[in-house]
């Protein structure tokens, strides 16, 4: 585990989110909110979960207090889709900036963090926490990709090795 891994995955995260948002733009609000049987139900609710989880993990990685979680956040409701897309883009830029600031020493030791959902404190290796963070994103984006495809939207490539140069060089 090293900063290069985190940077690569942060770039991948930004690329995939931008790609999925472009696909979702072709769907109606109703299609985006339709329960499709995924763990969080809809495309929108899955995006909302991922955004909330990424905000929580970034707070943990930065040693900050967890963001205030509104009830709507936990229910996966997004009041203003366009504003949400902008917030997600800003978060993706923050994730990449964080990854670029890491040095190899940061990965040593454990991360002690509090889970709002479990209601208790955990201690995990920083390396495992970073892998989990990026794997969690990929997992839920895979669900979104499947739902978007089922809704009839044309999706784009998801293979890391085919990341476009504009993202690979961010």
Short mmCIF file of N, CA, C and O in Angstrom, two decimals, residues 53-152:
data_model
loop_
_atom_site.label_atom_id
_atom_site.label_comp_id
_atom_site.label_asym_id
_atom_site.label_seq_id
_atom_site.Cartn_x
_atom_site.Cartn_y
_atom_site.Cartn_z
N UNK A 53 -21.23 7.76 2.77
CA UNK A 53 -20.12 6.91 3.24
C UNK A 53 -18.77 7.54 2.93
O UNK A 53 -17.86 7.54 3.77
N UNK A 54 -18.63 8.09 1.74
CA UNK A 54 -17.35 8.73 1.38
C UNK A 54 -17.07 9.94 2.26
O UNK A 54 -15.93 10.17 2.66
N UNK A 55 -18.10 10.72 2.58
CA UNK A 55 -17.92 11.85 3.50
C UNK A 55 -17.48 11.37 4.88
O UNK A 55 -16.59 11.97 5.50
N UNK A 56 -18.09 10.30 5.35
CA UNK A 56 -17.70 9.76 6.66
C UNK A 56 -16.26 9.26 6.66
O UNK A 56 -15.48 9.55 7.58
N UNK A 57 -15.88 8.50 5.62
CA UNK A 57 -14.51 7.98 5.56
C UNK A 57 -13.49 9.09 5.41
O UNK A 57 -12.42 9.04 6.03
N UNK A 58 -13.80 10.10 4.63
CA UNK A 58 -12.85 11.20 4.50
C UNK A 58 -12.65 11.91 5.84
O UNK A 58 -11.52 12.27 6.19
N UNK A 59 -13.71 12.10 6.59
CA UNK A 59 -13.58 12.70 7.92
C UNK A 59 -12.68 11.83 8.79
O UNK A 59 -11.80 12.35 9.51
N UNK A 60 -12.84 10.54 8.72
CA UNK A 60 -12.00 9.64 9.51
C UNK A 60 -10.54 9.74 9.09
O UNK A 60 -9.64 9.82 9.94
N UNK A 61 -10.30 9.71 7.78
CA UNK A 61 -8.92 9.79 7.29
C UNK A 61 -8.25 11.10 7.66
O UNK A 61 -7.05 11.15 7.88
N UNK A 62 -9.03 12.16 7.71
CA UNK A 62 -8.48 13.49 8.01
C UNK A 62 -8.48 13.80 9.50
O UNK A 62 -8.02 14.87 9.91
N UNK A 63 -8.99 12.86 10.30
CA UNK A 63 -9.01 13.07 11.75
C UNK A 63 -10.00 14.15 12.17
O UNK A 63 -9.81 14.82 13.18
N UNK A 64 -11.06 14.29 11.39
CA UNK A 64 -12.08 15.30 11.69
C UNK A 64 -13.32 14.64 12.25
O UNK A 64 -13.52 13.45 12.16
N UNK A 65 -14.16 15.47 12.81
CA UNK A 65 -15.45 15.02 13.32
C UNK A 65 -16.32 14.55 12.15
O UNK A 65 -16.26 15.12 11.05
N UNK A 66 -17.09 13.53 12.37
CA UNK A 66 -17.98 13.02 11.33
C UNK A 66 -18.97 14.11 10.94
O UNK A 66 -19.42 14.88 11.79
N UNK A 67 -19.31 14.20 9.66
CA UNK A 67 -20.29 15.20 9.25
C UNK A 67 -21.64 14.92 9.89
O UNK A 67 -21.97 13.78 10.20
N UNK A 68 -22.39 15.98 10.10
CA UNK A 68 -23.73 15.84 10.65
C UNK A 68 -24.58 15.08 9.64
O UNK A 68 -24.66 15.45 8.48
N UNK A 69 -25.16 13.99 10.07
CA UNK A 69 -25.93 13.14 9.17
C UNK A 69 -27.41 13.41 9.40
O UNK A 69 -27.94 13.15 10.47
N UNK A 70 -28.04 13.94 8.38
CA UNK A 70 -29.47 14.22 8.45
C UNK A 70 -30.25 12.94 8.20
O UNK A 70 -29.76 12.02 7.55
N UNK A 71 -31.46 12.90 8.70
CA UNK A 71 -32.32 11.73 8.49
C UNK A 71 -32.49 11.46 6.99
O UNK A 71 -32.50 10.32 6.56
N UNK A 72 -32.62 12.52 6.20
CA UNK A 72 -32.77 12.36 4.75
C UNK A 72 -31.56 11.65 4.16
O UNK A 72 -31.69 10.85 3.23
N UNK A 73 -30.36 11.94 4.69
CA UNK A 73 -29.15 11.26 4.20
C UNK A 73 -29.27 9.75 4.38
O UNK A 73 -28.90 8.98 3.50
N UNK A 74 -29.75 9.35 5.53
CA UNK A 74 -29.85 7.92 5.82
C UNK A 74 -30.94 7.25 4.99
O UNK A 74 -30.90 6.05 4.76
N UNK A 75 -31.91 8.01 4.54
CA UNK A 75 -33.00 7.46 3.73
C UNK A 75 -32.68 7.52 2.24
O UNK A 75 -33.47 7.04 1.43
N UNK A 76 -31.55 8.11 1.89
CA UNK A 76 -31.14 8.15 0.49
C UNK A 76 -31.91 9.13 -0.36
O UNK A 76 -32.01 8.95 -1.57
N UNK A 77 -32.44 10.16 0.26
CA UNK A 77 -33.20 11.15 -0.50
C UNK A 77 -32.29 12.30 -0.90
O UNK A 77 -31.52 12.81 -0.10
N UNK A 78 -32.43 12.71 -2.15
CA UNK A 78 -31.68 13.84 -2.68
C UNK A 78 -32.70 14.88 -3.11
O UNK A 78 -33.50 14.64 -4.01
N UNK A 79 -32.65 16.02 -2.44
CA UNK A 79 -33.64 17.07 -2.72
C UNK A 79 -33.39 17.76 -4.05
O UNK A 79 -34.33 18.07 -4.78
N UNK A 80 -32.13 18.06 -4.37
CA UNK A 80 -31.79 18.80 -5.58
C UNK A 80 -30.70 18.02 -6.31
O UNK A 80 -29.54 18.06 -5.93
N UNK A 81 -31.09 17.29 -7.36
CA UNK A 81 -30.17 16.41 -8.08
C UNK A 81 -28.97 17.18 -8.64
O UNK A 81 -27.83 16.74 -8.50
N UNK A 82 -29.22 18.33 -9.27
CA UNK A 82 -28.12 19.09 -9.87
C UNK A 82 -27.12 19.54 -8.81
O UNK A 82 -25.90 19.48 -9.01
N UNK A 83 -27.62 20.00 -7.67
CA UNK A 83 -26.74 20.40 -6.57
C UNK A 83 -25.95 19.19 -6.06
O UNK A 83 -24.76 19.29 -5.77
N UNK A 84 -26.62 18.05 -5.98
CA UNK A 84 -25.95 16.83 -5.53
C UNK A 84 -24.80 16.46 -6.45
O UNK A 84 -23.70 16.12 -6.00
N UNK A 85 -25.03 16.53 -7.76
CA UNK A 85 -23.98 16.21 -8.73
C UNK A 85 -22.78 17.12 -8.52
O UNK A 85 -21.63 16.68 -8.54
N UNK A 86 -23.03 18.40 -8.27
CA UNK A 86 -21.94 19.34 -7.99
C UNK A 86 -21.20 19.00 -6.70
O UNK A 86 -19.96 19.05 -6.65
N UNK A 87 -21.95 18.64 -5.66
CA UNK A 87 -21.33 18.27 -4.38
C UNK A 87 -20.48 17.01 -4.54
O UNK A 87 -19.40 16.90 -3.96
N UNK A 88 -20.98 16.06 -5.33
CA UNK A 88 -20.22 14.83 -5.55
C UNK A 88 -18.91 15.13 -6.27
O UNK A 88 -17.86 14.59 -5.93
N UNK A 89 -18.97 16.00 -7.27
CA UNK A 89 -17.76 16.39 -7.98
C UNK A 89 -16.75 17.04 -7.05
O UNK A 89 -15.54 16.77 -7.11
N UNK A 90 -17.23 17.91 -6.16
CA UNK A 90 -16.35 18.56 -5.18
C UNK A 90 -15.74 17.53 -4.24
O UNK A 90 -14.54 17.60 -3.92
N UNK A 91 -16.53 16.58 -3.80
CA UNK A 91 -16.01 15.53 -2.92
C UNK A 91 -14.96 14.70 -3.65
O UNK A 91 -13.92 14.37 -3.07
N UNK A 92 -15.19 14.39 -4.90
CA UNK A 92 -14.21 13.62 -5.66
C UNK A 92 -12.89 14.38 -5.78
O UNK A 92 -11.81 13.79 -5.69
N UNK A 93 -12.96 15.70 -5.97
CA UNK A 93 -11.74 16.51 -6.01
C UNK A 93 -11.05 16.51 -4.65
O UNK A 93 -9.81 16.46 -4.57
N UNK A 94 -11.83 16.55 -3.57
CA UNK A 94 -11.25 16.49 -2.22
C UNK A 94 -10.56 15.15 -1.97
O UNK A 94 -9.50 15.10 -1.34
N UNK A 95 -11.17 14.07 -2.43
CA UNK A 95 -10.58 12.75 -2.26
C UNK A 95 -9.25 12.68 -3.00
O UNK A 95 -8.25 12.19 -2.45
N UNK A 96 -9.20 13.18 -4.21
CA UNK A 96 -7.95 13.18 -4.97
C UNK A 96 -6.90 14.07 -4.31
O UNK A 96 -5.73 13.67 -4.20
N UNK A 97 -7.28 15.23 -3.83
CA UNK A 97 -6.33 16.12 -3.14
C UNK A 97 -5.77 15.44 -1.90
O UNK A 97 -4.57 15.52 -1.62
N UNK A 98 -6.63 14.74 -1.15
CA UNK A 98 -6.18 14.00 0.04
C UNK A 98 -5.16 12.93 -0.37
O UNK A 98 -4.09 12.82 0.24
N UNK A 99 -5.49 12.16 -1.40
CA UNK A 99 -4.59 11.09 -1.84
C UNK A 99 -3.24 11.66 -2.25
O UNK A 99 -2.19 11.06 -1.95
N UNK A 100 -3.24 12.80 -2.90
CA UNK A 100 -1.98 13.40 -3.35
C UNK A 100 -1.14 13.95 -2.19
O UNK A 100 0.07 14.11 -2.34
N UNK A 101 -1.77 14.22 -1.07
CA UNK A 101 -1.03 14.70 0.11
C UNK A 101 -0.44 13.56 0.95
O UNK A 101 0.38 13.81 1.84
N UNK A 102 -0.87 12.35 0.72
CA UNK A 102 -0.39 11.22 1.53
C UNK A 102 1.09 10.96 1.30
O UNK A 102 1.60 11.15 0.20
N UNK A 103 1.75 10.49 2.34
CA UNK A 103 3.09 9.96 2.16
C UNK A 103 3.09 8.53 2.70
O UNK A 103 2.13 8.10 3.35
N UNK A 104 4.11 7.79 2.39
CA UNK A 104 4.15 6.36 2.74
C UNK A 104 3.98 6.14 4.24
O UNK A 104 3.37 5.15 4.66
N UNK A 105 4.48 7.04 5.06
CA UNK A 105 4.40 6.88 6.51
C UNK A 105 2.95 6.93 7.02
O UNK A 105 2.64 6.36 8.06
N UNK A 106 2.09 7.64 6.30
CA UNK A 106 0.71 7.76 6.75
C UNK A 106 0.04 6.40 6.87
O UNK A 106 -0.82 6.18 7.73
N UNK A 107 0.42 5.45 6.04
CA UNK A 107 -0.23 4.14 5.99
C UNK A 107 0.14 3.24 7.16
O UNK A 107 -0.47 2.20 7.36
N UNK A 108 1.15 3.62 7.93
CA UNK A 108 1.56 2.80 9.08
C UNK A 108 0.54 2.93 10.21
O UNK A 108 -0.04 3.99 10.44
N UNK A 109 0.31 1.84 10.89
CA UNK A 109 -0.55 1.87 12.06
C UNK A 109 -2.03 1.73 11.76
O UNK A 109 -2.44 1.37 10.66
N UNK A 110 -2.79 2.02 12.80
CA UNK A 110 -4.23 1.83 12.75
C UNK A 110 -4.98 3.14 12.67
O UNK A 110 -4.48 4.20 13.09
N UNK A 111 -6.19 3.04 12.17
CA UNK A 111 -7.12 4.16 12.15
C UNK A 111 -8.19 3.83 13.19
O UNK A 111 -8.80 2.76 13.15
N UNK A 112 -8.37 4.72 14.13
CA UNK A 112 -9.40 4.53 15.14
C UNK A 112 -10.56 5.44 14.75
O UNK A 112 -10.38 6.63 14.53
N UNK A 113 -11.73 4.83 14.62
CA UNK A 113 -12.89 5.59 14.13
C UNK A 113 -14.16 5.10 14.78
O UNK A 113 -14.25 3.99 15.30
N UNK A 114 -15.15 5.98 14.75
CA UNK A 114 -16.44 5.69 15.35
C UNK A 114 -17.47 5.47 14.26
O UNK A 114 -17.59 6.27 13.33
N UNK A 115 -18.21 4.39 14.36
CA UNK A 115 -19.28 4.10 13.41
C UNK A 115 -20.60 4.63 13.96
O UNK A 115 -21.05 4.19 15.03
N UNK A 116 -21.20 5.54 13.22
CA UNK A 116 -22.50 6.08 13.61
C UNK A 116 -23.54 4.96 13.59
O UNK A 116 -24.37 4.85 14.49
N UNK A 117 -23.49 4.10 12.56
CA UNK A 117 -24.48 3.05 12.42
C UNK A 117 -24.34 1.97 13.49
O UNK A 117 -25.32 1.49 14.04
N UNK A 118 -23.09 1.56 13.78
CA UNK A 118 -22.87 0.51 14.78
C UNK A 118 -22.91 1.08 16.20
O UNK A 118 -23.09 0.33 17.16
N UNK A 119 -22.69 2.38 16.31
CA UNK A 119 -22.71 3.01 17.63
C UNK A 119 -21.52 2.65 18.49
O UNK A 119 -21.63 2.63 19.72
N UNK A 120 -20.37 2.36 17.85
CA UNK A 120 -19.18 2.04 18.65
C UNK A 120 -17.91 2.38 17.88
O UNK A 120 -17.93 2.64 16.68
N UNK A 121 -16.81 2.33 18.62
CA UNK A 121 -15.51 2.66 18.06
C UNK A 121 -14.84 1.41 17.49
O UNK A 121 -15.01 0.31 18.02
N UNK A 122 -14.09 1.62 16.41
CA UNK A 122 -13.34 0.54 15.76
C UNK A 122 -11.89 0.97 15.59
O UNK A 122 -11.59 2.15 15.55
N UNK A 123 -11.04 -0.02 15.45
CA UNK A 123 -9.64 0.22 15.11
C UNK A 123 -9.29 -0.75 13.99
O UNK A 123 -9.42 -1.97 14.13
N UNK A 124 -8.88 -0.18 12.83
CA UNK A 124 -8.51 -0.99 11.68
C UNK A 124 -7.20 -0.47 11.11
O UNK A 124 -6.88 0.71 11.26
N UNK A 125 -6.45 -1.35 10.50
CA UNK A 125 -5.21 -0.92 9.85
C UNK A 125 -5.55 0.13 8.81
O UNK A 125 -6.54 0.00 8.08
N UNK A 126 -4.74 1.17 8.72
CA UNK A 126 -4.99 2.22 7.73
C UNK A 126 -5.00 1.63 6.32
O UNK A 126 -5.82 2.04 5.48
N UNK A 127 -4.11 0.69 6.07
CA UNK A 127 -4.07 0.08 4.73
C UNK A 127 -5.41 -0.59 4.42
O UNK A 127 -5.96 -0.41 3.33
N UNK A 128 -5.93 -1.35 5.36
CA UNK A 128 -7.22 -2.02 5.16
C UNK A 128 -8.35 -1.01 4.99
O UNK A 128 -9.27 -1.22 4.19
N UNK A 129 -8.29 0.07 5.76
CA UNK A 129 -9.33 1.10 5.68
C UNK A 129 -9.35 1.76 4.31
O UNK A 129 -10.43 2.01 3.75
N UNK A 130 -8.18 2.04 3.75
CA UNK A 130 -8.11 2.67 2.43
C UNK A 130 -8.61 1.71 1.35
O UNK A 130 -9.37 2.10 0.47
N UNK A 131 -8.20 0.45 1.44
CA UNK A 131 -8.69 -0.54 0.47
C UNK A 131 -10.21 -0.65 0.58
O UNK A 131 -10.92 -0.66 -0.43
N UNK A 132 -10.73 -0.70 1.80
CA UNK A 132 -12.18 -0.78 1.99
C UNK A 132 -12.87 0.44 1.37
O UNK A 132 -13.89 0.29 0.69
N UNK A 133 -12.34 1.61 1.63
CA UNK A 133 -12.92 2.86 1.12
C UNK A 133 -13.11 2.80 -0.40
O UNK A 133 -14.21 3.02 -0.90
N UNK A 134 -12.06 2.46 -1.11
CA UNK A 134 -12.15 2.42 -2.57
C UNK A 134 -12.95 1.21 -3.07
O UNK A 134 -13.67 1.30 -4.06
N UNK A 135 -12.84 0.08 -2.38
CA UNK A 135 -13.63 -1.09 -2.78
C UNK A 135 -15.12 -0.84 -2.58
O UNK A 135 -15.94 -1.24 -3.42
N UNK A 136 -15.47 -0.18 -1.50
CA UNK A 136 -16.87 0.15 -1.23
C UNK A 136 -17.44 1.00 -2.35
O UNK A 136 -18.57 0.77 -2.82
N UNK A 137 -16.66 1.98 -2.81
CA UNK A 137 -17.10 2.82 -3.93
C UNK A 137 -17.36 1.97 -5.17
O UNK A 137 -18.41 2.09 -5.83
N UNK A 138 -16.39 1.12 -5.49
CA UNK A 138 -16.50 0.30 -6.70
C UNK A 138 -17.70 -0.64 -6.61
O UNK A 138 -18.44 -0.82 -7.59
N UNK A 139 -17.91 -1.23 -5.46
CA UNK A 139 -19.04 -2.14 -5.25
C UNK A 139 -20.37 -1.44 -5.55
O UNK A 139 -21.19 -1.94 -6.33
N UNK A 140 -20.59 -0.30 -4.92
CA UNK A 140 -21.88 0.37 -5.10
C UNK A 140 -22.01 1.01 -6.48
O UNK A 140 -23.11 1.06 -7.03
N UNK A 141 -20.91 1.47 -7.07
CA UNK A 141 -21.01 1.96 -8.44
C UNK A 141 -21.36 0.81 -9.38
O UNK A 141 -22.05 1.02 -10.38
N UNK A 142 -20.90 -0.39 -9.08
CA UNK A 142 -21.29 -1.56 -9.87
C UNK A 142 -22.79 -1.78 -9.81
O UNK A 142 -23.43 -2.10 -10.82
N UNK A 143 -23.37 -1.59 -8.64
CA UNK A 143 -24.82 -1.70 -8.51
C UNK A 143 -25.52 -0.61 -9.33
O UNK A 143 -26.50 -0.88 -10.02
N UNK A 144 -24.99 0.61 -9.25
CA UNK A 144 -25.58 1.71 -10.02
C UNK A 144 -25.47 1.41 -11.51
O UNK A 144 -26.42 1.60 -12.26
N UNK A 145 -24.31 0.93 -11.93
CA UNK A 145 -24.09 0.59 -13.34
C UNK A 145 -25.14 -0.42 -13.81
O UNK A 145 -25.73 -0.27 -14.88
N UNK A 146 -25.38 -1.44 -13.00
CA UNK A 146 -26.37 -2.46 -13.37
C UNK A 146 -27.78 -1.86 -13.45
O UNK A 146 -28.54 -2.18 -14.37
N UNK A 147 -28.12 -0.99 -12.51
CA UNK A 147 -29.44 -0.37 -12.52
C UNK A 147 -29.61 0.57 -13.71
O UNK A 147 -30.68 0.62 -14.33
N UNK A 148 -28.57 1.31 -14.02
CA UNK A 148 -28.61 2.23 -15.16
C UNK A 148 -28.77 1.44 -16.46
O UNK A 148 -29.57 1.80 -17.33
N UNK A 149 -28.05 0.34 -16.56
CA UNK A 149 -28.17 -0.52 -17.75
C UNK A 149 -29.58 -1.09 -17.85
O UNK A 149 -30.18 -1.08 -18.93
N UNK A 150 -30.12 -1.55 -16.74
CA UNK A 150 -31.48 -2.10 -16.73
C UNK A 150 -32.52 -1.04 -17.10
O UNK A 150 -33.56 -1.37 -17.66
N UNK A 151 -32.22 0.21 -16.79
CA UNK A 151 -33.14 1.30 -17.12
C UNK A 151 -33.06 1.69 -18.59
O UNK A 151 -33.82 2.53 -19.05
N UNK A 152 -32.11 1.09 -19.31
CA UNK A 152 -32.01 1.34 -20.74
C UNK A 152 -31.00 2.39 -21.15
O UNK A 152 -30.89 2.72 -22.33
#
